[in-house]
Tab-separated table of C-alpha atoms and ligand atoms in Angstrom:
chain	number	residue	atom	x	y	z
A	1	MET	CA	65.914	125.023	93.531
A	2	LYS	CA	64.340	122.604	95.600
A	3	HIS	CA	67.387	120.678	95.666
A	4	THR	CA	68.748	123.728	98.555
A	5	LEU	CA	65.967	122.915	100.264
A	6	PRO	CA	67.288	119.743	102.310
A	7	SER	CA	70.420	121.982	102.566
A	8	ILE	CA	69.041	124.972	104.073
A	9	SER	CA	66.498	122.534	106.820
A	10	PHE	CA	69.319	121.142	108.170
A	11	ILE	CA	71.483	124.249	108.704
A	12	HIS	CA	68.707	125.262	110.700
A	13	LEU	CA	68.952	122.562	112.220
A	14	LEU	CA	72.390	122.975	113.377
A	15	LEU	CA	72.079	126.474	114.202
A	16	PHE	CA	68.908	126.383	116.103
A	17	VAL	CA	69.750	123.354	117.768
A	18	HIS	CA	73.420	124.000	118.876
A	19	LEU	CA	74.514	127.559	118.380
A	20	PRO	CA	73.565	130.071	121.102
A	21	ILE	CA	70.778	132.735	121.252
A	22	SER	CA	73.301	135.440	120.598
A	23	TYR	CA	73.951	133.893	116.543
A	24	THR	CA	70.766	135.322	115.082
A	25	GLN	CA	72.558	138.048	113.735
A	26	GLU	CA	75.423	135.759	112.975
A	27	ASN	CA	72.966	133.346	111.197
A	28	ALA	CA	70.656	135.442	109.594
A	29	ASN	CA	74.366	137.395	107.165
A	30	PHE	CA	75.129	133.293	107.074
A	31	MET	CA	71.567	132.824	105.119
A	32	GLN	CA	73.455	135.071	102.443
A	33	CYS	CA	75.408	131.724	101.545
A	34	PHE	CA	72.210	130.011	100.492
A	35	ASP	CA	71.367	132.935	97.803
A	36	PRO	CA	71.622	131.069	95.259
A	37	PHE	CA	75.013	132.008	92.366
A	38	PRO	CA	75.732	130.801	88.566
A	39	CYS	CA	79.354	130.798	87.868
A	40	GLY	CA	79.972	129.753	84.168
A	41	ASN	CA	77.920	126.780	82.550
A	42	VAL	CA	76.538	125.831	85.730
A	43	GLN	CA	73.093	127.479	87.920
A	44	ASN	CA	71.888	127.869	91.461
A	45	LEU	CA	74.542	127.730	93.095
A	46	VAL	CA	75.098	127.470	96.853
A	47	PHE	CA	76.841	127.119	100.032
A	48	PRO	CA	79.824	125.546	100.642
A	49	PHE	CA	80.079	127.271	96.870
A	50	TRP	CA	80.894	129.935	96.885
A	51	ARG	CA	83.477	132.973	94.589
A	52	GLU	CA	86.614	134.720	94.767
A	53	GLY	CA	86.202	138.276	94.766
A	54	SER	CA	83.008	138.214	95.300
A	55	SER	CA	81.143	135.838	98.736
A	56	PRO	CA	81.603	137.697	101.869
A	57	GLU	CA	84.501	135.820	103.908
A	58	PHE	CA	81.855	133.548	106.405
A	59	CYS	CA	80.352	131.774	103.810
A	60	GLN	CA	84.032	130.810	102.376
A	61	ALA	CA	84.412	127.462	102.898
A	62	GLN	CA	88.071	126.106	102.189
A	63	GLY	CA	88.149	123.407	99.515
A	64	PHE	CA	84.805	124.698	97.096
A	65	GLY	CA	86.374	128.720	96.063
A	66	LEU	CA	85.663	128.893	92.843
A	67	THR	CA	88.599	130.722	91.047
A	68	LYS	CA	86.994	131.581	87.679
A	69	CYS	CA	83.873	131.615	85.753
A	70	GLU	CA	83.959	131.866	82.597
A	71	GLU	CA	80.456	132.274	80.230
A	72	ASP	CA	80.038	128.412	78.417
A	73	ASP	CA	81.815	126.490	80.184
A	74	PRO	CA	82.421	124.567	83.471
A	75	PRO	CA	84.073	126.739	86.541
A	76	LEU	CA	87.080	126.569	87.853
A	77	ILE	CA	87.693	125.747	91.628
A	78	SER	CA	90.415	125.397	94.292
A	79	ILE	CA	91.091	122.164	96.148
A	80	GLY	CA	94.160	122.067	98.153
A	81	GLY	CA	95.968	124.887	96.484
A	82	HIS	CA	94.925	121.975	93.195
A	83	GLU	CA	92.824	123.558	89.734
A	84	PHE	CA	90.000	121.736	88.673
A	85	ARG	CA	86.836	121.637	86.204
A	86	LEU	CA	83.187	121.599	88.700
A	87	VAL	CA	81.420	119.862	85.685
A	88	SER	CA	78.570	119.174	87.946
A	89	VAL	CA	77.338	119.704	91.386
A	90	ASN	CA	74.300	117.131	93.238
A	91	GLN	CA	73.518	119.265	95.992
A	92	SER	CA	70.589	117.281	97.630
A	93	GLY	CA	74.002	114.236	97.268
A	94	TYR	CA	76.065	116.344	98.896
A	95	SER	CA	78.534	115.277	95.686
A	96	MET	CA	79.944	116.951	92.523
A	97	THR	CA	81.357	116.178	89.212
A	98	ILE	CA	85.466	117.666	88.883
A	99	ALA	CA	87.946	116.841	86.580
A	100	ARG	CA	91.495	117.885	86.692
A	101	GLY	CA	92.633	121.338	85.820
A	102	ASP	CA	95.758	119.581	84.239
A	103	LEU	CA	94.314	117.378	82.034
A	104	TRP	CA	90.853	119.243	80.937
A	105	GLU	CA	93.424	120.588	77.368
A	106	THR	CA	95.234	118.042	77.422
A	107	ILE	CA	95.657	113.759	78.929
A	108	CYS	CA	99.373	114.800	78.199
A	109	PRO	CA	100.290	117.909	80.143
A	110	PRO	CA	103.619	119.376	79.725
A	111	PRO	CA	105.873	117.280	82.809
A	112	PRO	CA	105.521	117.619	86.187
A	113	ILE	CA	102.671	115.056	85.927
A	114	SER	CA	101.802	113.687	89.681
A	115	ASN	CA	98.898	112.214	91.211
A	116	ILE	CA	96.770	114.469	92.876
A	117	THR	CA	94.424	113.263	96.487
A	118	LEU	CA	91.770	115.669	98.004
A	119	GLY	CA	93.918	117.306	100.758
A	120	TYR	CA	90.857	117.917	103.085
A	121	PRO	CA	89.164	115.260	105.535
A	122	PHE	CA	85.487	116.156	104.331
A	123	LEU	CA	86.664	115.766	100.663
A	124	GLY	CA	86.519	112.131	99.707
A	125	PHE	CA	85.986	109.618	96.284
A	126	SER	CA	83.096	108.229	95.030
A	127	PRO	CA	83.460	104.934	95.589
A	128	THR	CA	81.420	104.126	91.973
A	129	ASN	CA	84.627	106.340	90.392
A	130	ARG	CA	86.145	103.704	88.011
A	131	ASN	CA	91.186	104.424	88.134
A	132	PHE	CA	93.046	104.485	85.367
A	133	THR	CA	96.641	105.104	85.143
A	134	PHE	CA	97.816	106.580	81.854
A	135	PHE	CA	101.465	105.556	81.021
A	136	TYR	CA	103.639	107.488	79.662
A	137	GLY	CA	106.951	107.625	76.877
A	138	CYS	CA	107.326	103.339	77.634
A	139	ASP	CA	109.627	101.469	75.240
A	140	SER	CA	108.026	100.694	72.015
A	141	SER	CA	108.164	96.812	73.517
A	142	VAL	CA	105.568	97.854	75.675
A	143	ALA	CA	101.953	96.940	74.973
A	144	PRO	CA	98.929	98.374	76.490
A	145	PRO	CA	96.688	95.283	78.372
A	146	ARG	CA	93.483	94.049	78.416
A	147	GLY	CA	90.858	96.566	78.610
A	148	GLY	CA	93.196	99.187	77.564
A	149	GLY	CA	95.012	101.606	74.923
A	150	PRO	CA	97.569	104.234	73.616
A	151	MET	CA	97.161	107.216	74.011
A	152	THR	CA	97.876	108.679	70.580
A	153	GLU	CA	97.362	111.905	71.287
A	154	CYS	CA	100.802	112.755	73.185
A	155	THR	CA	103.276	113.180	70.746
A	156	GLN	CA	106.054	114.655	73.140
A	157	TRP	CA	105.719	110.390	73.983
A	158	SER	CA	105.999	108.519	71.319
A	159	ASN	CA	104.409	105.239	73.131
A	160	SER	CA	101.685	106.407	75.687
A	161	PHE	CA	98.842	104.348	76.893
A	162	TYR	CA	95.763	104.347	79.371
A	163	ALA	CA	95.093	100.905	81.130
A	164	ASP	CA	92.433	100.488	83.403
A	165	ASP	CA	92.724	99.012	87.231
A	166	ILE	CA	95.622	97.809	86.765
A	167	ASP	CA	96.187	96.377	91.089
A	168	ASP	CA	97.710	93.531	90.238
A	169	GLY	CA	100.795	95.472	91.379
A	170	SER	CA	103.139	93.302	89.198
A	171	SER	CA	102.293	94.151	86.233
A	172	TYR	CA	101.381	97.975	87.652
A	173	GLN	CA	105.755	97.912	88.444
A	174	GLN	CA	105.619	95.939	85.492
A	175	PHE	CA	104.853	98.659	82.649
A	176	ARG	CA	105.808	101.385	85.833
A	177	GLN	CA	109.888	100.688	84.728
A	178	LEU	CA	109.318	100.792	80.898
A	179	CYS	CA	107.485	104.120	80.983
A	180	ARG	CA	110.395	106.737	81.149
A	181	GLY	CA	107.645	109.681	81.119
A	182	GLY	CA	106.290	108.053	84.157
A	183	ALA	CA	102.874	106.787	85.504
A	184	ILE	CA	99.667	109.085	87.028
A	185	GLN	CA	96.566	107.301	88.246
A	186	VAL	CA	92.730	108.957	86.941
A	187	GLN	CA	89.254	108.703	88.206
A	188	ILE	CA	86.865	108.755	85.960
A	189	ASN	CA	83.035	108.204	86.658
A	190	GLN	CA	80.874	105.584	86.660
A	191	SER	CA	78.959	107.163	83.184
A	192	ASN	CA	81.686	109.183	81.484
A	193	PHE	CA	83.434	105.524	82.189
A	194	GLU	CA	80.405	103.908	80.175
A	195	GLN	CA	80.960	106.544	77.700
A	196	LEU	CA	84.649	105.716	76.740
A	197	ARG	CA	83.485	101.883	76.711
A	198	ARG	CA	81.065	102.480	74.309
A	199	GLU	CA	83.547	104.421	72.038
A	200	ALA	CA	86.596	102.703	73.364
A	201	GLU	CA	88.498	103.547	69.459
A	202	ASN	CA	88.585	106.878	69.448
A	203	LEU	CA	89.891	106.279	73.302
A	204	GLY	CA	93.205	107.707	72.403
A	205	SER	CA	93.005	110.442	70.199
A	206	VAL	CA	89.288	111.884	72.105
A	207	ARG	CA	89.601	114.547	74.631
A	208	TRP	CA	89.558	113.556	77.785
A	209	ARG	CA	86.890	115.722	79.574
A	210	LEU	CA	86.258	113.746	81.685
A	211	GLY	CA	84.951	113.982	85.464
A	212	PHE	CA	84.617	112.408	88.991
A	213	ASP	CA	82.805	112.532	91.576
A	214	VAL	CA	83.386	113.615	94.831
A	215	VAL	CA	81.494	113.573	98.105
A	216	TYR	CA	81.066	116.593	100.790
A	217	ASP	CA	80.703	115.828	103.616
A	218	LEU	CA	78.361	118.469	104.842
A	219	PRO	CA	78.226	119.020	108.504
A	220	ASP	CA	82.192	118.637	108.456
A	221	VAL	CA	83.118	121.453	106.074
A	222	PHE	CA	80.050	123.290	109.378
A	223	CYS	CA	82.628	122.393	111.451
A	224	GLY	CA	86.176	123.264	110.147
A	225	LYS	CA	84.220	126.637	109.232
A	226	LEU	CA	81.895	127.679	111.541
A	227	TRP	CA	82.218	125.773	115.222
A	228	VAL	CA	85.292	125.496	115.523
A	229	PRO	CA	86.171	129.409	114.974
A	230	ARG	CA	82.799	130.787	116.495
A	231	PHE	CA	82.953	129.306	119.404
A	232	GLU	CA	86.884	130.122	119.799
A	233	HIS	CA	86.357	134.175	119.162
A	234	HIS	CA	83.162	133.602	122.173
A	235	SER	CA	85.583	132.057	124.921
Q	1	NAG	C1	71.568	113.557	94.030
Q	1	NAG	O1	72.600	113.082	94.929
Q	1	NAG	C2	71.073	112.041	95.009
Q	1	NAG	C3	71.202	110.912	96.859
Q	1	NAG	O2	72.757	110.255	96.047
Q	1	NAG	C4	70.210	111.562	94.371
Q	1	NAG	O3	69.157	110.250	94.748
Q	1	NAG	C5	69.915	111.513	93.367
Q	1	NAG	O4	69.598	111.353	92.017
Q	1	NAG	C6	70.831	112.456	92.719
Q	1	NAG	N1	70.405	113.594	91.991
Q	1	NAG	C7	71.132	113.774	90.516
Q	1	NAG	C8	70.885	114.977	89.695
Q	1	NAG	O5	71.549	112.703	89.889
Q	2	NAG	C1	101.404	108.441	90.875
Q	2	NAG	O1	100.554	107.407	91.321
Q	2	NAG	C2	101.455	105.389	91.510
Q	2	NAG	C3	100.997	104.366	92.155
Q	2	NAG	O2	100.462	105.165	93.898
Q	2	NAG	C4	102.933	105.737	91.573
Q	2	NAG	O3	103.722	104.115	90.503
Q	2	NAG	C5	103.450	106.840	90.085
Q	2	NAG	O4	104.721	106.947	89.981
Q	2	NAG	C6	102.916	108.413	90.815
Q	2	NAG	N1	102.795	108.830	89.904
Q	2	NAG	C7	103.845	110.553	89.943
Q	2	NAG	C8	104.368	111.033	89.268
Q	2	NAG	O5	104.076	110.809	91.267
Q	3	NAG	C1	90.883	104.389	93.325
Q	3	NAG	O1	91.712	105.178	93.487
Q	3	NAG	C2	91.232	105.286	94.940
Q	3	NAG	C3	92.074	106.869	95.296
Q	3	NAG	O2	93.406	106.017	95.259
Q	3	NAG	C4	91.182	104.055	95.686
Q	3	NAG	O3	90.699	104.781	97.190
Q	3	NAG	C5	90.050	102.840	95.356
Q	3	NAG	O4	89.623	101.996	96.107
Q	3	NAG	C6	90.424	103.057	94.020
Q	3	NAG	N1	89.375	102.414	93.640
Q	3	NAG	C7	88.596	101.503	92.334
Q	3	NAG	C8	87.705	101.224	92.796
Q	3	NAG	O5	89.905	99.987	93.032
Q	4	NAG	C1	79.207	112.170	86.022
Q	4	NAG	O1	80.576	112.836	85.073
Q	4	NAG	C2	79.635	112.776	84.081
Q	4	NAG	C3	80.341	114.933	83.902
Q	4	NAG	O2	81.115	114.213	82.688
Q	4	NAG	C4	77.523	114.062	85.270
Q	4	NAG	O3	76.770	114.231	84.470
Q	4	NAG	C5	77.298	112.716	85.897
Q	4	NAG	O4	76.197	112.985	86.954
Q	4	NAG	C6	78.336	112.615	87.170
Q	4	NAG	N1	78.067	111.205	88.185
Q	4	NAG	C7	77.697	109.462	87.492
Q	4	NAG	C8	77.799	109.125	88.843
Q	4	NAG	O5	77.856	109.472	86.741
């Protein structure tokens, strides 16, 4: 639990420097949000994470609600109305690794497919993530570009493939037009990317239970969660 200490002293700093004396009681309650709890296969979760149905209202920071804790499975977390798997958390680094819920069981989800956004100003994709594009149901004349490969798991579409970082807009558009199942952009983090590179021959068929990293700005989470509403009540 050593890793939770920087957060707690950070909060003390916020509370004692910025909040009036009369909030001391609320602060004591708020410290409950730092009692570590497990969810699924992730241990020692503390604020801003909270569990739906059991965490007190004052711990409920938007974007960090865990909706399902099943033994041995990564928790489900709801972010901006989308479900993700919470693969791991680095509380001292204010970052978490999450994976798209709709791509967890299969990389070929039933339509409608969609790109995701994180939807909160205090959440950002880590710059170390790698971007892939998945193309579904492409014309049989289309072959995956260099650095990509077939997604043989996609049985509902005859020719689907992934490509690594197609940022040359013209080839992207070319592929996009020849793939009637559509295309989505998917991020994965650095260590997953390296693992995929090593196991390239399996890339199209293995389950892509792969996460990407998201950084969160704890002061901004606080501003949204605590300061603004509490000060509004006071006036
Ligand atoms: C957590 O993040 C910090 C800061 O980015 C980093 O120094 C540390 O190595 C990370 N810990 C783990 C377990 O990845
Ligand atoms: C996802 O984003 C890419 C790039 O912006 C776009 O070409 C594609 O059509 C989007 N996919 C969906 C399903 O909206
Ligand atoms: C990956 O995509 C995200 C969001 O579309 C973008 O912000 C980021 O710069 C891209 N990363 C790389 C390495 O291209
Ligand atoms: C990437 O994701 C894996 C889990 O899939 C996690 O162990 C790792 O800490 C994440 N971060 C980086 C930078 O690799």
